[in-house]
């Protein structure tokens, strides 16, 4: 980048981590619409909060109604959506927070790109593996119905692709286990990464 000179501030991430008493990183939930990303993210955040961990949630519909309200669901728009979110997540990690991000992030290339921006050591991928039929039967927002009758185009799982992650750090199957069980597996996994210093 020409003529851009990032300033090295004297209070850095390590200082903020020390002040907060734990490390910061991103827990990234990927899965189909209705798979359970937001439900589990909310429960994980509550549990971490109760343990005194500083958290911040970033969620598809919330970010898309503000920062990214000029973006739709075409491939280039999803890429830009996820690029901005990854950059925002990185800033929050720098601020010392554990970020809980819930986005469909449908392609392996999307998630590789995100991981590169955030840095692989700060990225925990959680695959919310719920079969399309189950997500569709839940149809929490009535979007699958609209996608099936062609009212929504490019809907993930219907006429836009979703690629399952190859080796997520945690995989949960919401049709086979209770949310509480998934949450405790996720929290158990991230415990080591927190390395509470207090
Ligand atoms: N065409 C299409 N495909 C998928 N999803 C759609 C679409 N149109 C609207 N929605 C709503 O947008 C939410 C997904 O946004 P994301 O930012 O997570 O998507 S992406 O990662 O950029 O692919 C998604 O939220 P979740 O159901 O929480 O996943 C939907 O509510
Ligand atoms: N084990 C489970 N884990 C998460 N969600 C579940 C589970 N079982 C049923 N659900 C339901 O599935 C729906 C998932 O919706 P949501 O969390 O909004 O998904 P997403 O954010 O992936 O679109 C919610 O209505 C939730 O109550």
Tab-separated table of C-alpha atoms and ligand atoms in Angstrom:
chain	number	residue	atom	x	y	z
A	1	UNK	CA	0.000	0.000	0.000
A	2	UNK	CA	1.422	3.346	-1.048
A	3	UNK	CA	1.821	6.147	1.476
A	4	UNK	CA	0.290	4.201	4.363
A	5	UNK	CA	2.405	3.929	7.532
A	6	UNK	CA	0.757	1.974	10.357
A	7	UNK	CA	1.601	3.467	13.745
A	8	UNK	CA	3.009	1.163	16.431
A	9	UNK	CA	0.962	1.995	19.531
A	10	UNK	CA	2.656	1.386	22.852
A	11	UNK	CA	-0.269	-0.423	24.431
A	12	UNK	CA	-0.520	-3.618	22.433
A	13	UNK	CA	-2.585	-6.777	22.357
A	14	UNK	CA	-0.381	-8.536	24.899
A	15	UNK	CA	-0.902	-5.665	27.354
A	16	UNK	CA	-4.652	-5.850	26.829
A	17	UNK	CA	-4.614	-9.650	27.245
A	18	UNK	CA	-2.736	-9.232	30.535
A	19	UNK	CA	-5.202	-6.624	31.730
A	20	UNK	CA	-8.162	-8.855	30.885
A	21	UNK	CA	-6.466	-11.989	32.225
A	22	UNK	CA	-6.869	-14.188	29.165
A	23	UNK	CA	-5.860	-14.613	25.541
A	24	UNK	CA	-7.993	-13.419	22.666
A	25	UNK	CA	-8.971	-15.329	19.517
A	26	UNK	CA	-11.928	-16.044	17.232
A	27	UNK	CA	-14.425	-18.881	17.554
A	28	UNK	CA	-15.842	-19.085	14.028
A	29	UNK	CA	-19.154	-20.935	13.546
A	30	UNK	CA	-19.865	-22.115	9.986
A	31	UNK	CA	-22.943	-23.988	8.786
A	32	UNK	CA	-26.142	-23.739	6.805
A	33	UNK	CA	-28.864	-21.226	7.587
A	34	UNK	CA	-30.860	-22.683	10.480
A	35	UNK	CA	-28.097	-25.113	11.439
A	36	UNK	CA	-27.840	-23.583	14.919
A	37	UNK	CA	-24.889	-21.181	14.635
A	38	UNK	CA	-26.512	-18.238	16.439
A	39	UNK	CA	-28.170	-20.412	19.080
A	40	UNK	CA	-24.887	-22.115	19.995
A	41	UNK	CA	-22.843	-18.899	19.690
A	42	UNK	CA	-25.194	-17.203	22.132
A	43	UNK	CA	-24.931	-20.065	24.628
A	44	UNK	CA	-21.134	-20.246	24.319
A	45	UNK	CA	-20.852	-16.488	24.843
A	46	UNK	CA	-23.055	-16.643	27.958
A	47	UNK	CA	-20.949	-19.410	29.431
A	48	UNK	CA	-17.660	-17.611	28.732
A	49	UNK	CA	-19.095	-14.347	30.083
A	50	UNK	CA	-20.065	-16.114	33.294
A	51	UNK	CA	-16.450	-17.268	33.615
A	52	UNK	CA	-15.323	-13.627	33.412
A	53	UNK	CA	-14.104	-13.805	29.809
A	54	UNK	CA	-14.372	-10.651	27.687
A	55	UNK	CA	-16.337	-11.582	24.568
A	56	UNK	CA	-17.923	-9.984	21.549
A	57	UNK	CA	-20.344	-11.557	19.065
A	58	UNK	CA	-20.508	-10.918	15.347
A	59	UNK	CA	-23.530	-12.448	13.611
A	60	UNK	CA	-24.733	-12.654	9.972
A	61	UNK	CA	-28.028	-10.769	10.115
A	62	UNK	CA	-26.672	-8.158	12.583
A	63	UNK	CA	-23.606	-7.273	10.537
A	64	UNK	CA	-25.587	-7.354	7.307
A	65	UNK	CA	-28.072	-4.815	8.665
A	66	UNK	CA	-25.272	-2.333	9.504
A	67	UNK	CA	-21.653	-2.411	8.345
A	68	UNK	CA	-22.434	-4.646	5.358
A	69	UNK	CA	-25.889	-3.398	4.401
A	70	UNK	CA	-24.709	-2.684	0.866
A	71	UNK	CA	-23.934	-6.361	0.204
A	72	UNK	CA	-26.122	-9.209	-1.050
A	73	UNK	CA	-25.509	-12.903	-1.625
A	74	UNK	CA	-23.757	-13.050	-5.000
A	75	UNK	CA	-20.322	-14.675	-4.772
A	76	UNK	CA	-18.387	-11.363	-4.826
A	77	UNK	CA	-20.704	-9.917	-2.175
A	78	UNK	CA	-20.244	-12.891	0.142
A	79	UNK	CA	-16.477	-12.596	-0.298
A	80	UNK	CA	-16.510	-8.895	0.565
A	81	UNK	CA	-18.913	-9.541	3.468
A	82	UNK	CA	-16.560	-12.136	4.934
A	83	UNK	CA	-13.405	-10.117	4.234
A	84	UNK	CA	-14.748	-7.140	6.198
A	85	UNK	CA	-15.967	-9.364	9.029
A	86	UNK	CA	-12.594	-11.103	9.262
A	87	UNK	CA	-10.864	-7.706	9.463
A	88	UNK	CA	-13.308	-6.560	12.157
A	89	UNK	CA	-12.816	-9.820	14.060
A	90	UNK	CA	-9.051	-9.283	13.908
A	91	UNK	CA	-9.438	-5.798	15.391
A	92	UNK	CA	-11.508	-7.222	18.243
A	93	UNK	CA	-8.849	-9.870	18.867
A	94	UNK	CA	-6.321	-7.071	19.007
A	95	UNK	CA	-8.569	-5.323	21.533
A	96	UNK	CA	-8.272	-8.401	23.776
A	97	UNK	CA	-11.689	-9.950	23.220
A	98	UNK	CA	-12.730	-13.492	22.428
A	99	UNK	CA	-14.775	-13.044	19.252
A	100	UNK	CA	-17.689	-15.323	18.553
A	101	UNK	CA	-18.484	-15.121	14.848
A	102	UNK	CA	-21.449	-16.864	13.209
A	103	UNK	CA	-21.530	-16.755	9.438
A	104	UNK	CA	-22.498	-19.326	6.842
A	105	UNK	CA	-19.054	-18.788	5.217
A	106	UNK	CA	-19.989	-21.444	2.664
A	107	UNK	CA	-16.790	-22.268	0.766
A	108	UNK	CA	-13.498	-23.771	1.904
A	109	UNK	CA	-11.796	-20.913	0.068
A	110	UNK	CA	-13.850	-18.401	2.127
A	111	UNK	CA	-12.718	-19.983	5.369
A	112	UNK	CA	-9.080	-20.214	4.253
A	113	UNK	CA	-9.163	-16.553	3.338
A	114	UNK	CA	-10.702	-15.653	6.731
A	115	UNK	CA	-8.142	-17.805	8.560
A	116	UNK	CA	-5.320	-16.035	6.704
A	117	UNK	CA	-6.610	-12.609	7.702
A	118	UNK	CA	-7.149	-13.541	11.350
A	119	UNK	CA	-4.083	-15.792	11.626
A	120	UNK	CA	-4.383	-19.565	12.038
A	121	UNK	CA	-3.345	-19.594	15.707
A	122	UNK	CA	-6.212	-17.231	16.571
A	123	UNK	CA	-8.863	-19.101	14.592
A	124	UNK	CA	-11.042	-21.904	15.983
A	125	UNK	CA	-13.380	-23.347	13.382
A	126	UNK	CA	-16.621	-24.842	14.655
A	127	UNK	CA	-18.629	-26.741	12.065
A	128	UNK	CA	-22.324	-26.775	12.912
A	129	UNK	CA	-23.120	-29.883	10.938
A	130	UNK	CA	-26.876	-30.071	10.562
A	131	UNK	CA	-28.334	-31.825	7.500
A	132	UNK	CA	-30.098	-29.602	4.996
A	133	UNK	CA	-33.398	-31.496	5.536
A	134	UNK	CA	-33.252	-30.676	9.265
A	135	UNK	CA	-32.447	-26.980	8.642
A	136	UNK	CA	-35.240	-26.846	6.097
A	137	UNK	CA	-37.751	-28.486	8.412
A	138	UNK	CA	-36.843	-25.954	11.128
A	139	UNK	CA	-37.107	-23.072	8.635
A	140	UNK	CA	-36.721	-20.598	11.495
A	141	UNK	CA	-37.133	-17.533	9.255
A	142	UNK	CA	-39.261	-18.990	6.463
A	143	UNK	CA	-36.358	-18.474	4.034
A	144	UNK	CA	-36.124	-22.066	2.767
A	145	UNK	CA	-39.783	-21.919	1.745
A	146	UNK	CA	-39.109	-18.712	-0.173
A	147	UNK	CA	-35.972	-20.205	-1.757
A	148	UNK	CA	-37.878	-23.339	-2.866
A	149	UNK	CA	-40.501	-21.269	-4.676
A	150	UNK	CA	-37.824	-19.069	-6.249
A	151	UNK	CA	-38.613	-15.928	-4.266
A	152	UNK	CA	-34.994	-15.868	-3.004
A	153	UNK	CA	-32.149	-16.657	-5.386
A	154	UNK	CA	-28.669	-17.919	-4.455
A	155	UNK	CA	-29.853	-19.478	-1.224
A	156	UNK	CA	-27.150	-21.575	0.425
A	157	UNK	CA	-27.946	-25.288	0.248
A	158	UNK	CA	-30.674	-24.784	-2.370
A	159	UNK	CA	-29.187	-23.001	-5.370
A	160	UNK	CA	-25.877	-21.869	-3.896
A	161	UNK	CA	-23.166	-24.213	-2.594
A	162	UNK	CA	-22.079	-25.116	0.942
A	163	UNK	CA	-18.803	-27.026	1.331
A	164	UNK	CA	-18.299	-28.848	4.612
A	165	UNK	CA	-14.987	-28.081	6.376
A	166	UNK	CA	-12.294	-30.767	6.078
A	167	UNK	CA	-10.820	-30.576	9.566
A	168	UNK	CA	-12.711	-28.225	11.874
A	169	UNK	CA	-11.388	-27.901	15.439
A	170	UNK	CA	-14.858	-28.826	16.704
A	171	UNK	CA	-17.782	-30.420	14.865
A	172	UNK	CA	-21.261	-30.495	16.375
A	173	UNK	CA	-24.263	-32.410	15.114
A	174	UNK	CA	-27.342	-30.601	16.309
A	175	UNK	CA	-29.709	-33.333	15.128
A	176	UNK	CA	-27.904	-35.901	17.274
A	177	UNK	CA	-26.883	-34.055	20.434
A	178	UNK	CA	-28.470	-31.479	22.735
A	179	UNK	CA	-27.258	-27.889	22.422
A	180	UNK	CA	-25.898	-28.050	26.012
A	181	UNK	CA	-23.638	-30.955	25.029
A	182	UNK	CA	-22.341	-29.116	21.949
A	183	UNK	CA	-21.702	-26.000	24.038
A	184	UNK	CA	-19.729	-27.852	26.678
A	185	UNK	CA	-17.588	-29.514	23.986
A	186	UNK	CA	-16.850	-26.125	22.404
A	187	UNK	CA	-16.081	-24.463	25.763
A	188	UNK	CA	-13.875	-27.412	26.737
A	189	UNK	CA	-11.897	-27.003	23.513
A	190	UNK	CA	-11.323	-23.260	23.912
A	191	UNK	CA	-10.378	-23.482	27.613
A	192	UNK	CA	-6.755	-24.302	26.751
A	193	UNK	CA	-6.489	-21.374	24.394
A	194	UNK	CA	-7.646	-18.932	27.069
A	195	UNK	CA	-4.556	-19.538	29.249
A	196	UNK	CA	-5.884	-17.337	32.002
A	197	UNK	CA	-2.985	-15.299	33.358
A	198	UNK	CA	-4.671	-13.778	36.426
B	1	LIG	N1	-29.490	-16.147	-0.333
B	1	LIG	C1	-29.200	-16.329	0.963
B	1	LIG	N2	-28.364	-17.339	1.321
B	1	LIG	C2	-28.065	-17.507	2.620
B	1	LIG	N3	-28.538	-16.744	3.645
B	1	LIG	C3	-29.385	-15.730	3.327
B	1	LIG	C4	-29.749	-15.492	1.982
B	1	LIG	N4	-30.593	-14.424	1.947
B	1	LIG	C5	-30.739	-14.009	3.219
B	1	LIG	N5	-30.029	-14.786	4.055
B	1	LIG	C6	-29.889	-14.503	5.504
B	1	LIG	O1	-28.536	-14.059	5.665
B	1	LIG	C7	-27.864	-14.786	6.676
B	1	LIG	C8	-26.507	-15.293	6.187
B	1	LIG	O2	-25.578	-14.251	6.086
B	1	LIG	P1	-24.018	-14.546	6.166
B	1	LIG	O3	-23.377	-13.218	6.220
B	1	LIG	O4	-23.758	-15.489	7.286
B	1	LIG	O5	-23.732	-15.289	4.774
B	1	LIG	S1	-22.335	-15.532	4.033
B	1	LIG	O6	-21.377	-16.035	5.038
B	1	LIG	O7	-21.877	-14.262	3.452
B	1	LIG	O8	-22.600	-16.553	2.986
B	1	LIG	C9	-28.740	-15.982	6.989
B	1	LIG	O9	-28.689	-16.076	8.396
B	1	LIG	P2	-28.575	-17.466	9.193
B	1	LIG	O10	-29.905	-18.127	8.992
B	1	LIG	O11	-28.349	-17.031	10.597
B	1	LIG	O12	-27.420	-18.257	8.631
B	1	LIG	C10	-30.117	-15.641	6.443
B	1	LIG	O13	-30.931	-15.120	7.482
B	2	LIG	N1	-28.959	-28.939	19.303
B	2	LIG	C1	-29.290	-27.729	18.787
B	2	LIG	N2	-28.362	-26.762	18.669
B	2	LIG	C2	-28.682	-25.557	18.135
B	2	LIG	N3	-29.928	-25.227	17.684
B	2	LIG	C3	-30.899	-26.162	17.796
B	2	LIG	C4	-30.632	-27.450	18.333
B	2	LIG	N4	-31.766	-28.176	18.295
B	2	LIG	C5	-32.711	-27.375	17.768
B	2	LIG	N5	-32.212	-26.144	17.467
B	2	LIG	C6	-32.999	-25.036	16.905
B	2	LIG	O1	-32.529	-24.780	15.576
B	2	LIG	C7	-32.695	-23.405	15.269
B	2	LIG	C8	-31.368	-22.862	14.787
B	2	LIG	O2	-31.520	-21.511	14.431
B	2	LIG	P1	-30.313	-20.492	14.452
B	2	LIG	O3	-29.516	-20.639	15.708
B	2	LIG	O4	-30.882	-19.138	14.139
B	2	LIG	O5	-29.431	-21.027	13.234
B	2	LIG	P2	-28.412	-20.230	12.301
B	2	LIG	O6	-27.834	-19.104	13.097
B	2	LIG	O7	-27.400	-21.257	11.896
B	2	LIG	O8	-29.237	-19.739	11.134
B	2	LIG	C9	-33.202	-22.702	16.527
B	2	LIG	O9	-34.603	-22.562	16.445
B	2	LIG	C10	-32.826	-23.707	17.626
B	2	LIG	O10	-33.702	-23.648	18.730
